[in-house]
Short mmCIF file of C-alpha atoms in Angstrom, two decimals:
data_model
loop_
_atom_site.label_atom_id
_atom_site.label_comp_id
_atom_site.label_asym_id
_atom_site.label_seq_id
_atom_site.Cartn_x
_atom_site.Cartn_y
_atom_site.Cartn_z
CA MET P 121 0.17 -0.13 0.16
CA THR P 122 2.77 2.42 0.85
CA ALA P 123 5.32 0.81 -1.34
CA VAL P 124 6.63 2.56 -4.48
CA LYS P 125 8.43 1.20 -7.30
CA GLU P 126 12.43 1.19 -7.62
CA ASN P 127 12.47 3.17 -11.23
CA GLU P 128 9.87 5.57 -9.77
CA LEU P 129 11.45 6.18 -6.61
CA GLN P 130 14.85 6.50 -8.65
CA GLU P 131 13.41 9.44 -11.05
CA ILE P 132 11.51 11.22 -8.14
CA ALA P 133 15.04 11.20 -6.13
CA LYS P 134 16.68 12.84 -9.21
CA ALA P 135 14.42 15.40 -9.70
CA ILE P 136 13.91 16.91 -6.15
CA HIS P 137 17.63 17.35 -5.81
CA LEU P 138 18.26 18.91 -9.20
CA ILE P 139 19.26 22.46 -8.58
CA PRO P 140 18.98 25.07 -11.35
CA THR P 141 22.14 26.22 -13.02
CA ASP P 142 21.65 29.76 -12.42
CA PHE P 143 21.05 29.20 -8.68
CA ASN P 144 24.17 29.53 -6.23
CA ILE P 145 23.60 26.93 -3.50
CA HIS P 146 25.68 26.93 -0.51
CA LYS P 147 28.47 24.69 -1.13
CA LYS P 148 27.83 22.42 1.86
CA ILE P 149 24.07 22.25 0.91
CA LYS P 150 25.14 20.99 -2.37
CA LYS P 151 27.37 18.29 -0.79
CA VAL P 152 24.22 17.35 1.19
CA TYR P 153 21.98 17.12 -1.90
CA GLU P 154 24.87 15.24 -3.75
CA GLU P 155 24.97 12.55 -0.86
CA ARG P 156 21.41 12.19 -0.84
CA GLN P 157 20.94 11.31 -4.24
CA SER P 158 24.10 9.23 -4.17
CA SER P 159 22.31 7.37 -1.36
CA ILE P 160 19.29 6.38 -3.10
CA HIS P 161 21.17 5.68 -6.60
CA GLU P 162 23.10 3.35 -4.87
CA GLY P 163 20.20 1.68 -2.75
CA LYS P 164 21.85 2.16 0.42
CA ALA P 165 22.52 4.30 3.57
CA ILE P 166 19.25 6.35 3.20
CA ASP P 167 19.21 8.44 5.94
CA TRP P 168 16.07 9.82 8.07
CA SER P 169 15.96 13.08 6.11
CA THR P 170 16.15 11.60 2.91
CA ALA P 171 13.34 9.43 3.63
CA GLU P 172 11.34 11.94 4.57
CA ALA P 173 11.81 14.04 1.49
CA LEU P 174 10.90 10.97 -0.54
CA ALA P 175 7.79 10.30 1.64
CA PHE P 176 6.77 13.73 0.68
CA ALA P 177 7.80 13.74 -3.36
CA THR P 178 5.80 10.25 -3.61
CA LEU P 179 2.82 11.82 -2.16
CA LEU P 180 3.10 15.11 -4.10
CA LYS P 181 3.61 13.11 -7.75
CA GLU P 182 0.33 10.88 -6.52
CA GLY P 183 -1.78 14.18 -6.52
CA TYR P 184 -1.87 14.80 -2.73
CA GLY P 185 -0.96 17.90 -0.96
CA VAL P 186 1.81 18.30 1.53
CA ARG P 187 1.72 20.83 4.18
CA LEU P 188 4.44 21.28 6.84
CA SER P 189 4.77 24.34 9.27
CA GLY P 190 6.84 24.66 12.76
CA GLN P 191 9.26 27.22 13.94
CA ASP P 192 12.36 26.08 12.10
CA THR P 193 11.07 23.46 9.15
CA GLY P 194 12.48 24.79 6.15
CA ARG P 195 16.12 24.17 7.31
CA GLY P 196 15.12 21.81 10.13
CA THR P 197 16.20 22.38 13.89
CA PHE P 198 18.91 20.31 13.65
CA SER P 199 20.17 21.42 10.24
CA GLN P 200 18.93 18.27 8.78
CA ARG P 201 16.11 18.82 6.28
CA HIS P 202 17.18 21.61 3.67
CA ALA P 203 13.81 21.84 2.14
CA VAL P 204 14.15 25.78 1.74
CA LEU P 205 17.18 26.92 -0.26
CA TYR P 206 18.50 30.32 -0.45
CA ASP P 207 20.68 31.68 -3.25
CA GLN P 208 23.85 32.93 -1.74
CA THR P 209 24.05 36.16 -3.94
CA ASN P 210 20.65 37.46 -4.31
CA GLU P 211 18.80 35.54 -1.51
CA LYS P 212 16.33 34.16 -3.67
CA ARG P 213 14.33 31.52 -2.40
CA PHE P 214 14.14 28.16 -4.01
CA VAL P 215 11.91 25.09 -2.51
CA PRO P 216 12.53 21.89 -4.81
CA LEU P 217 9.78 19.94 -3.66
CA ARG P 218 7.13 22.72 -4.94
CA HIS P 219 8.20 22.02 -8.53
CA PHE P 220 10.22 18.95 -9.34
CA ILE P 221 7.43 18.01 -12.08
CA LYS P 222 4.65 19.34 -14.32
CA GLN P 223 1.53 17.76 -12.29
CA GLN P 224 1.90 17.29 -8.76
CA GLY P 225 -0.05 18.27 -5.36
CA TYR P 226 0.70 21.58 -3.81
CA PHE P 227 3.58 21.58 -1.36
CA GLU P 228 3.76 24.42 1.50
CA ILE P 229 6.28 24.90 4.01
CA ILE P 230 5.88 27.43 6.50
CA ASP P 231 8.26 28.49 9.31
CA SER P 232 5.65 29.46 11.77
CA PHE P 233 5.75 32.09 14.63
CA LEU P 234 6.52 31.14 18.32
CA SER P 235 2.69 30.17 19.27
CA GLU P 236 2.40 26.56 19.56
CA TYR P 237 -1.24 26.84 20.78
CA GLY P 238 -2.17 29.35 17.77
CA VAL P 239 -0.14 27.77 14.82
CA LEU P 240 -1.40 23.82 16.06
CA GLY P 241 -5.08 24.97 16.04
CA PHE P 242 -4.66 26.35 12.50
CA GLU P 243 -3.16 23.03 11.53
CA TYR P 244 -5.93 21.18 13.22
CA GLY P 245 -8.71 22.59 11.29
CA TYR P 246 -6.85 22.95 7.98
CA SER P 247 -6.51 19.14 8.31
CA GLN P 248 -10.23 18.85 8.40
CA SER P 249 -10.90 21.08 5.77
CA ASP P 250 -8.68 19.31 3.36
CA PRO P 251 -8.26 15.20 4.08
CA LYS P 252 -6.15 15.02 0.82
CA THR P 253 -3.65 16.90 2.18
CA LEU P 254 -0.84 15.35 4.63
CA VAL P 255 -0.83 18.06 7.39
CA VAL P 256 2.29 18.33 9.43
CA TRP P 257 3.32 20.38 12.51
CA GLU P 258 6.69 19.96 13.95
CA ALA P 259 7.54 21.28 17.49
CA GLN P 260 11.44 22.67 17.56
CA PHE P 261 11.74 20.18 20.41
CA GLY P 262 8.98 17.92 21.64
CA ASP P 263 9.14 19.66 25.05
CA PHE P 264 7.21 22.54 23.24
CA ALA P 265 4.22 20.90 22.20
CA ASN P 266 2.98 21.78 26.03
CA GLY P 267 2.64 25.24 24.78
CA ALA P 268 -0.40 23.71 22.71
CA GLN P 269 -1.74 21.16 24.98
CA THR P 270 -5.22 22.80 25.15
CA ILE P 271 -5.32 21.99 21.36
CA ILE P 272 -4.09 18.46 22.01
CA ASP P 273 -6.33 18.03 24.89
CA GLN P 274 -9.96 19.63 23.29
CA PHE P 275 -9.25 18.62 19.74
CA ILE P 276 -6.72 16.25 18.65
CA THR P 277 -7.28 13.26 21.18
CA THR P 278 -10.91 13.89 21.86
CA GLY P 279 -12.44 15.48 18.32
CA GLU P 280 -13.83 12.34 16.48
CA ARG P 281 -15.32 11.30 19.69
CA LYS P 282 -17.05 14.42 20.65
CA TRP P 283 -17.71 15.76 16.84
CA LEU P 284 -17.32 12.81 14.54
CA ARG P 285 -14.88 14.73 12.88
CA MET P 286 -11.65 12.87 11.80
CA SER P 287 -8.41 14.55 11.30
CA GLY P 288 -5.07 13.27 9.65
CA LEU P 289 -3.10 15.86 11.41
CA THR P 290 0.61 14.61 11.82
CA LEU P 291 2.72 15.88 14.91
CA LEU P 292 6.60 15.51 14.57
CA LEU P 293 8.23 15.75 18.15
CA PRO P 294 12.27 15.69 18.41
CA HIS P 295 12.28 13.44 21.76
CA GLY P 296 15.46 11.86 23.34
CA HIS P 297 17.72 12.06 26.45
CA GLU P 298 20.77 13.80 25.01
CA GLY P 299 22.11 16.52 27.67
CA GLN P 300 20.36 19.01 26.60
CA GLY P 301 18.47 19.87 29.71
CA PRO P 302 15.07 19.69 30.93
CA GLU P 303 13.26 21.59 28.16
CA HIS P 304 14.92 19.99 25.05
CA THR P 305 14.56 16.15 25.83
CA SER P 306 11.18 15.10 26.43
CA SER P 307 8.13 15.29 24.08
CA ARG P 308 6.06 14.08 27.15
CA LEU P 309 5.29 10.86 25.30
CA GLU P 310 3.55 9.60 28.68
CA ARG P 311 1.02 12.12 28.20
CA PHE P 312 -0.19 11.17 24.89
CA LEU P 313 -0.20 7.42 25.69
CA GLN P 314 -2.50 8.44 28.56
CA MET P 315 -5.03 9.96 26.31
CA CYS P 316 -5.07 6.78 24.01
CA ALA P 317 -8.40 5.22 24.04
CA GLU P 318 -10.94 3.85 21.41
CA ASP P 319 -8.38 3.78 19.01
CA ASN P 320 -8.51 7.76 18.79
CA ILE P 321 -4.85 8.59 17.80
CA GLN P 322 -1.80 6.77 16.79
CA VAL P 323 1.47 6.98 18.52
CA ALA P 324 4.90 6.20 16.93
CA ASN P 325 8.82 6.27 18.07
CA CYS P 326 10.45 4.98 14.89
CA THR P 327 14.18 4.01 14.58
CA SER P 328 13.87 3.24 10.92
CA PRO P 329 14.13 6.01 7.93
CA ALA P 330 12.27 3.52 5.93
CA ASN P 331 9.67 3.06 8.87
CA TYR P 332 9.27 6.69 8.97
CA PHE P 333 8.70 6.90 5.10
CA HIS P 334 5.97 4.26 5.33
CA ILE P 335 4.04 5.74 8.24
CA LEU P 336 3.90 9.15 6.71
CA ARG P 337 2.42 7.55 3.39
CA ARG P 338 0.16 5.32 5.28
CA GLN P 339 -1.50 8.64 6.71
CA LEU P 340 -2.93 9.73 3.23
CA HIS P 341 -3.38 5.81 1.67
CA ARG P 342 -5.85 4.77 4.33
CA LYS P 343 -9.35 5.19 4.02
CA PHE P 344 -9.74 7.16 7.14
CA ARG P 345 -7.93 9.98 8.78
CA LYS P 346 -6.50 9.63 12.05
CA PRO P 347 -4.08 11.88 13.96
CA LEU P 348 -0.70 10.87 14.18
CA VAL P 349 1.81 11.68 16.87
CA ILE P 350 5.66 10.96 15.87
CA LEU P 351 8.47 10.91 18.20
CA THR P 352 11.32 12.23 16.12
CA PRO P 353 15.27 11.88 16.59
CA LYS P 354 18.01 14.52 17.18
CA SER P 355 21.31 13.20 17.44
CA THR P 356 20.65 9.90 15.78
CA LEU P 357 19.18 11.78 12.39
CA ARG P 358 22.98 11.29 11.55
CA HIS P 359 24.02 7.81 13.43
CA LYS P 360 25.74 5.70 11.05
CA LYS P 361 23.29 2.72 11.60
CA ASN P 362 19.85 4.87 11.52
CA VAL P 363 19.53 4.23 7.55
CA SER P 364 17.85 2.09 5.38
CA SER P 365 18.57 -0.01 2.01
CA ILE P 366 16.27 0.88 -0.80
CA ASP P 367 14.67 -2.43 -0.61
CA TYR P 368 12.54 -1.10 2.36
CA PHE P 369 10.96 1.38 0.12
CA ILE P 370 10.02 -0.92 -2.84
CA ASN P 371 8.79 -4.47 -3.63
CA GLY P 372 5.78 -4.42 -1.16
CA SER P 373 7.21 -3.14 1.70
CA THR P 374 5.43 -1.31 4.38
CA PHE P 375 5.24 -0.11 7.80
CA HIS P 376 6.55 -2.58 10.84
CA ARG P 377 4.77 -1.67 14.40
CA VAL P 378 7.73 -3.88 15.75
CA LEU P 379 11.23 -3.96 14.33
CA ARG P 380 13.99 -6.52 15.11
CA ASN P 381 17.50 -7.64 13.66
CA GLU P 382 17.36 -10.70 11.79
CA ILE P 383 19.21 -13.52 13.33
CA THR P 384 20.04 -17.33 12.39
CA LYS P 385 18.75 -20.15 14.05
CA GLU P 386 22.13 -20.91 15.90
CA LYS P 387 22.35 -17.36 17.19
CA GLU P 388 18.61 -17.39 18.55
CA LYS P 389 19.21 -20.82 20.67
CA LYS P 390 21.78 -18.63 22.52
CA ILE P 391 19.47 -15.66 23.49
CA ASN P 392 18.47 -15.59 27.17
CA ARG P 393 17.66 -11.69 27.44
CA ILE P 394 15.16 -9.79 25.48
CA ILE P 395 15.33 -6.10 25.98
CA ILE P 396 12.13 -3.98 24.75
CA CYS P 397 12.68 -0.47 23.91
CA SER P 398 11.40 2.39 21.61
CA GLY P 399 13.16 5.16 19.79
CA LYS P 400 17.14 6.35 20.17
CA LEU P 401 17.89 4.28 22.93
CA TYR P 402 18.09 1.33 20.45
CA PHE P 403 21.09 2.42 18.95
CA GLU P 404 23.07 3.01 22.19
CA LEU P 405 21.74 -0.37 23.44
CA GLN P 406 22.86 -1.96 20.04
CA ASP P 407 26.35 -0.49 20.09
CA HIS P 408 26.78 -1.57 23.50
CA ILE P 409 25.78 -5.10 22.52
CA GLU P 410 28.28 -5.10 19.86
CA GLN P 411 31.09 -3.69 21.37
CA LEU P 412 31.03 -6.28 24.35
CA GLN P 413 30.22 -9.04 22.03
CA LYS P 414 27.19 -10.41 23.78
CA GLU P 415 25.25 -13.33 21.90
CA ASN P 416 22.79 -13.78 24.84
CA VAL P 417 20.66 -10.38 24.22
CA PHE P 418 18.45 -9.40 21.74
CA ILE P 419 16.48 -6.11 21.05
CA LEU P 420 12.66 -5.82 19.81
CA ARG P 421 12.35 -2.33 19.18
CA LEU P 422 8.32 -1.08 19.94
CA GLU P 423 7.86 1.34 16.66
CA GLN P 424 4.33 1.96 17.19
CA ILE P 425 3.21 2.35 20.96
CA TYR P 426 -0.36 2.74 20.33
CA PRO P 427 -2.31 1.07 18.81
CA PHE P 428 -0.53 -1.59 20.86
CA PRO P 429 0.68 -4.13 18.53
CA TYR P 430 -0.34 -7.51 20.87
CA ASP P 431 -0.38 -9.83 17.87
CA VAL P 432 3.28 -9.27 16.86
CA PHE P 433 4.42 -9.38 20.52
CA SER P 434 2.72 -12.55 21.06
CA LYS P 435 4.14 -13.92 18.00
CA GLU P 436 7.75 -12.87 19.07
CA PHE P 437 7.56 -14.00 22.44
CA LYS P 438 6.92 -17.62 21.43
CA ARG P 439 10.44 -17.79 20.25
CA PHE P 440 11.74 -16.71 23.45
CA VAL P 441 9.43 -18.46 26.17
CA GLU P 442 12.28 -18.98 28.62
CA CYS P 443 14.00 -15.56 28.37
CA GLU P 444 14.03 -12.60 30.65
CA ILE P 445 12.25 -9.70 29.49
CA ILE P 446 12.95 -6.36 30.19
CA TRP P 447 11.69 -2.62 29.24
CA CYS P 448 14.41 -0.43 29.04
CA GLN P 449 13.94 3.29 28.43
CA GLU P 450 15.80 6.59 29.14
CA GLU P 451 12.84 8.50 30.49
CA PRO P 452 12.30 8.46 34.46
CA LYS P 453 10.21 5.75 35.49
CA ASN P 454 7.00 7.96 35.96
CA MET P 455 7.49 9.29 32.57
CA GLY P 456 8.05 7.61 29.01
CA ALA P 457 6.36 4.57 27.74
CA TYR P 458 6.72 2.10 30.77
CA GLY P 459 3.73 2.91 32.49
CA PHE P 460 1.60 2.45 29.59
CA VAL P 461 3.21 -0.63 27.81
CA LYS P 462 4.28 -2.31 31.21
CA ARG P 463 0.42 -4.19 31.69
CA ARG P 464 0.35 -4.67 27.79
CA ILE P 465 3.12 -6.55 27.41
CA GLU P 466 2.75 -8.49 30.66
CA SER P 467 -0.65 -9.55 29.61
CA VAL P 468 1.02 -10.95 26.23
CA MET P 469 3.45 -12.95 28.38
CA LYS P 470 0.37 -14.40 30.50
CA GLU P 471 -1.24 -15.31 27.43
CA ILE P 472 1.78 -17.60 26.38
CA ASN P 473 2.48 -18.91 29.51
CA MET P 474 6.11 -17.44 29.57
CA LYS P 475 8.38 -18.42 32.24
CA GLN P 476 9.16 -14.86 33.66
CA GLU P 477 5.45 -13.21 34.95
CA LYS P 478 6.47 -9.57 35.57
CA LEU P 479 8.38 -7.21 33.23
CA LEU P 480 11.51 -6.02 34.27
CA TYR P 481 12.17 -2.25 34.18
CA ILE P 482 15.42 -0.54 33.27
CA GLY P 483 15.71 3.26 33.39
CA ARG P 484 15.76 6.33 35.65
CA ARG P 485 13.84 6.60 38.52
CA ALA P 486 10.69 8.70 38.83
CA ALA P 487 11.61 12.26 38.86
CA ALA P 488 9.74 15.62 38.61
CA SER P 489 11.40 17.10 35.98
CA PRO P 490 12.08 15.33 32.66
CA ALA P 491 15.96 15.43 32.55
CA THR P 492 18.88 16.74 34.38
CA GLY P 493 20.75 20.04 33.71
CA VAL P 494 24.07 18.85 34.28
CA PHE P 495 25.59 17.18 31.33
CA ASP P 496 28.02 14.75 33.48
CA ARG P 497 25.34 13.38 35.47
CA HIS P 498 23.21 13.11 32.28
CA LEU P 499 26.03 10.79 30.97
CA ALA P 500 26.66 8.99 34.14
CA ASN P 501 23.12 7.90 34.31
CA GLN P 502 23.15 6.92 30.31
CA LYS P 503 26.29 4.76 30.98
CA ASN P 504 24.65 3.30 33.77
CA ILE P 505 21.16 2.26 31.82
CA LEU P 506 23.28 0.48 29.13
CA ARG P 507 25.41 -1.40 31.47
CA LEU P 508 22.09 -2.56 33.68
CA ALA P 509 20.38 -3.45 30.35
CA VAL P 510 23.29 -5.59 28.70
CA GLU P 511 25.29 -6.65 31.65
CA ALA P 512 23.59 -7.03 35.29
CA GLU P 513 22.39 -10.03 36.28
CA LYS P 514 18.31 -10.65 36.84
CA LYS P 515 19.05 -10.49 40.72
CA GLU P 516 20.85 -7.34 40.37
CA ILE P 517 17.81 -5.53 38.40
CA LEU P 518 15.26 -6.94 41.04
CA ASN P 519 17.14 -5.80 44.11
CA MET P 520 17.60 -2.41 42.48
CA TRP P 521 13.80 -1.70 42.67
CA SER P 522 13.23 -3.53 45.67
CA GLY P 523 15.48 -0.79 48.08
CA VAL P 524 18.16 -3.42 49.10
CA SER P 525 20.85 -0.77 48.54
CA LEU P 526 20.35 2.10 46.04
CA VAL P 527 23.89 3.30 46.30
CA LYS P 528 25.29 -0.38 45.62
CA TYR P 529 23.25 -1.02 42.74
CA GLN P 530 24.12 2.77 41.33
CA LEU P 531 20.33 3.52 40.51
CA PRO P 532 20.33 5.73 37.62
CA ILE P 533 18.92 8.98 38.87
CA GLU P 534 18.14 12.44 37.89
#
């Protein structure tokens, strides 16, 4: 449904990265565009921003509209998007996605003013008036969505139930513990999950550019409209492993609610610990596993948190009935997805009669603030989370939360 043909993808990639000969593009941006086109041409190492451009362009070619607004959307807050270019001699504006083919949908990108409440309210209304346009609002940091909390509470999460009005509005919320402080860390995932019921919204935390490509296209290819909240990356926008090959965009590929690395049957037999996580932490955990050459630890990445993929977890857990099951997150225990996923994962564990009955938790302890303002403390806590998840014995994990000795077990704190 959301895959495209390879020759079509190649043609689109060439068109959206074509710069007019009389346009004086910045040399660094020129290099970025050349690398993006090269990655698609070679069919490997397609990064997050390239996947996003491909999602927008393929929808535009199909006749749909795409509208993106936010406080720094043209360039991208993390200097990753470069959807709006400026001539270096005369400051003339050029938007490649607006006119890359003769017949296409309308592409609109707006650097909006500093009022999340006003802008998100407008975009919500726009999404209802034009269901054939992918309407996207991007927070400069996910934390800033709280400035629009009234719109989220009274309209986005409840509008369909209260007024039978569907909306396909998509929210992009940069999220992740990277030591940038309390106001530049958390999209408040727990708040969105607390409001999830009756299939009212979708909440995702993708770890694959291809999965991001498919979930954006899915918004318009469905026969209904549903608000979508995506926690998007910051530092991992450029992580060497946060890339996808072209095979995951074409040939009937689709969005996956849960992702895992492929392993052989022989390697599967060595596994005795399953770590379930969501988003950016996956890359740090996987790097740590590979660094220590741990063959007994395996990661399941929860890409779509709501609606929760019970069926997928049931299928996966049947392969690991005897294994330890751990939920690992960066966020404090009273935040993030833990409170939401715990009973859901445990219900699947009970259904298939797994050896372990209760889900183990690894992450920061409950806190009032979503993150510390001390960078060294952030690094120490992050390092400890990786150690506990990958290296610690089950007894140590249980003792850590039982109050045996918080000092001895170096409880991750903020």
